[in-house]
Amino acid sequence: MGNLLDPPTASSKARFADDAPRFILTVDTEEDFDWDQPLSRDSHDTRHVPKLRKFQQFCENEGVVPIYLVDWPIATSRTAREILREPVLAGRAEIGVQLHPWVNPPFQEEVTQHNSFAGNLPPELEEEKLVALRDAIEENFGIAPLIYRAGRYGLGPNTAQLLAIHGIAIDTSVRPLFDYSSAGGPDYRGHPLHPYWVDEDRTLLELPLTSTFWGMLRRQGDLIYPRLWRMPAMRGVLARLGLLERVPLTPEGVSVEEAIRGIDMALDDGLPMLVLSFHSPSLRPGSTPYVRDDDDLDALYDWWRRIFAYLEQRGVKPSCVRDVMASVKR
């Protein structure tokens, strides 16, 4: 089994049964907490969870199957179970694993920034937390999860092996163009955007989150952008001048116009799978920095509505774990 921290070889590139580009919508379905405060095992709640009902109905009306990547507080939430279990069992939604180690038993480690990346934990503890969460999801939602995302994108050298052992077929933790090493996490700047196989036997598929560079200097983005980390204002200047902009496909901090540019760049580069994401607490005003009031929430839904329409216009069809597993070539 390969190491998810290592960029893949060219021969690892995954291909699909047809040439139609696809997209998946992943929801980091997690507890509410204060993003401006240090992480804590106790200072969180699940007040936004009832908002998942409206979002699920919205996705069904749009013909999109959302993939809820749930962590421990959500996996053990009675309200989340009442809202999501039926659509998950009916195939109108899918469920996956998102490991936030600081709120996921067993609790054997200190709550620190380093330990918030699950891949930094001793492999035995990372495995125990993963198994506890996977089992809780299967018990409460009635289905074994097949897709994983490490909270804070915190993969480690042992994660791939653990996922394979415990029946996870897809990882979607890699976030190309982003570097978390200053906080003790992974550096994904060398990882590709396209899906790839992690192991030679093609049992674990990586679906990286989609981020692209846009602008006149986009082809030099891998060289230029990391050098500006000490000068974040310069990144804004380059973006405003249309020279270089990093565009993740998320409504959180990214305008519709920016996201459309990112989609265009990804499709122009021949990317067969777009992975979109956002955090579920953004469905409740005041829970994240991105949605502060009802107007922001209306804008969030409008963002998804316009992006779904643009993807349809560009011939990008909605996908899900079930479709990916059936269409990827082995």
XYZ file of C-alpha atoms in Angstrom, residues 1 21 27 62 66 69 72-73 86 90 105 107 145 156 163 169 199 249 261 271 320:
21
model
C 0.000 0.000 0.000
C -16.503 14.820 -16.821
C -19.992 18.000 2.830
C -31.175 19.754 -8.069
C -24.517 14.875 -1.541
C -18.479 13.046 5.466
C -18.030 11.638 15.693
C -20.456 14.276 17.052
C -33.581 7.417 5.119
C -32.553 5.184 -0.455
C -12.723 8.467 21.112
C -9.090 9.945 24.015
C -19.034 3.944 4.618
C -0.297 10.420 7.628
C -8.206 2.621 5.164
C -12.325 2.295 -1.039
C -1.735 1.095 -4.522
C -14.199 24.842 -5.543
C -13.114 30.401 -13.626
C -9.768 16.903 -15.363
C -21.444 9.942 -6.248
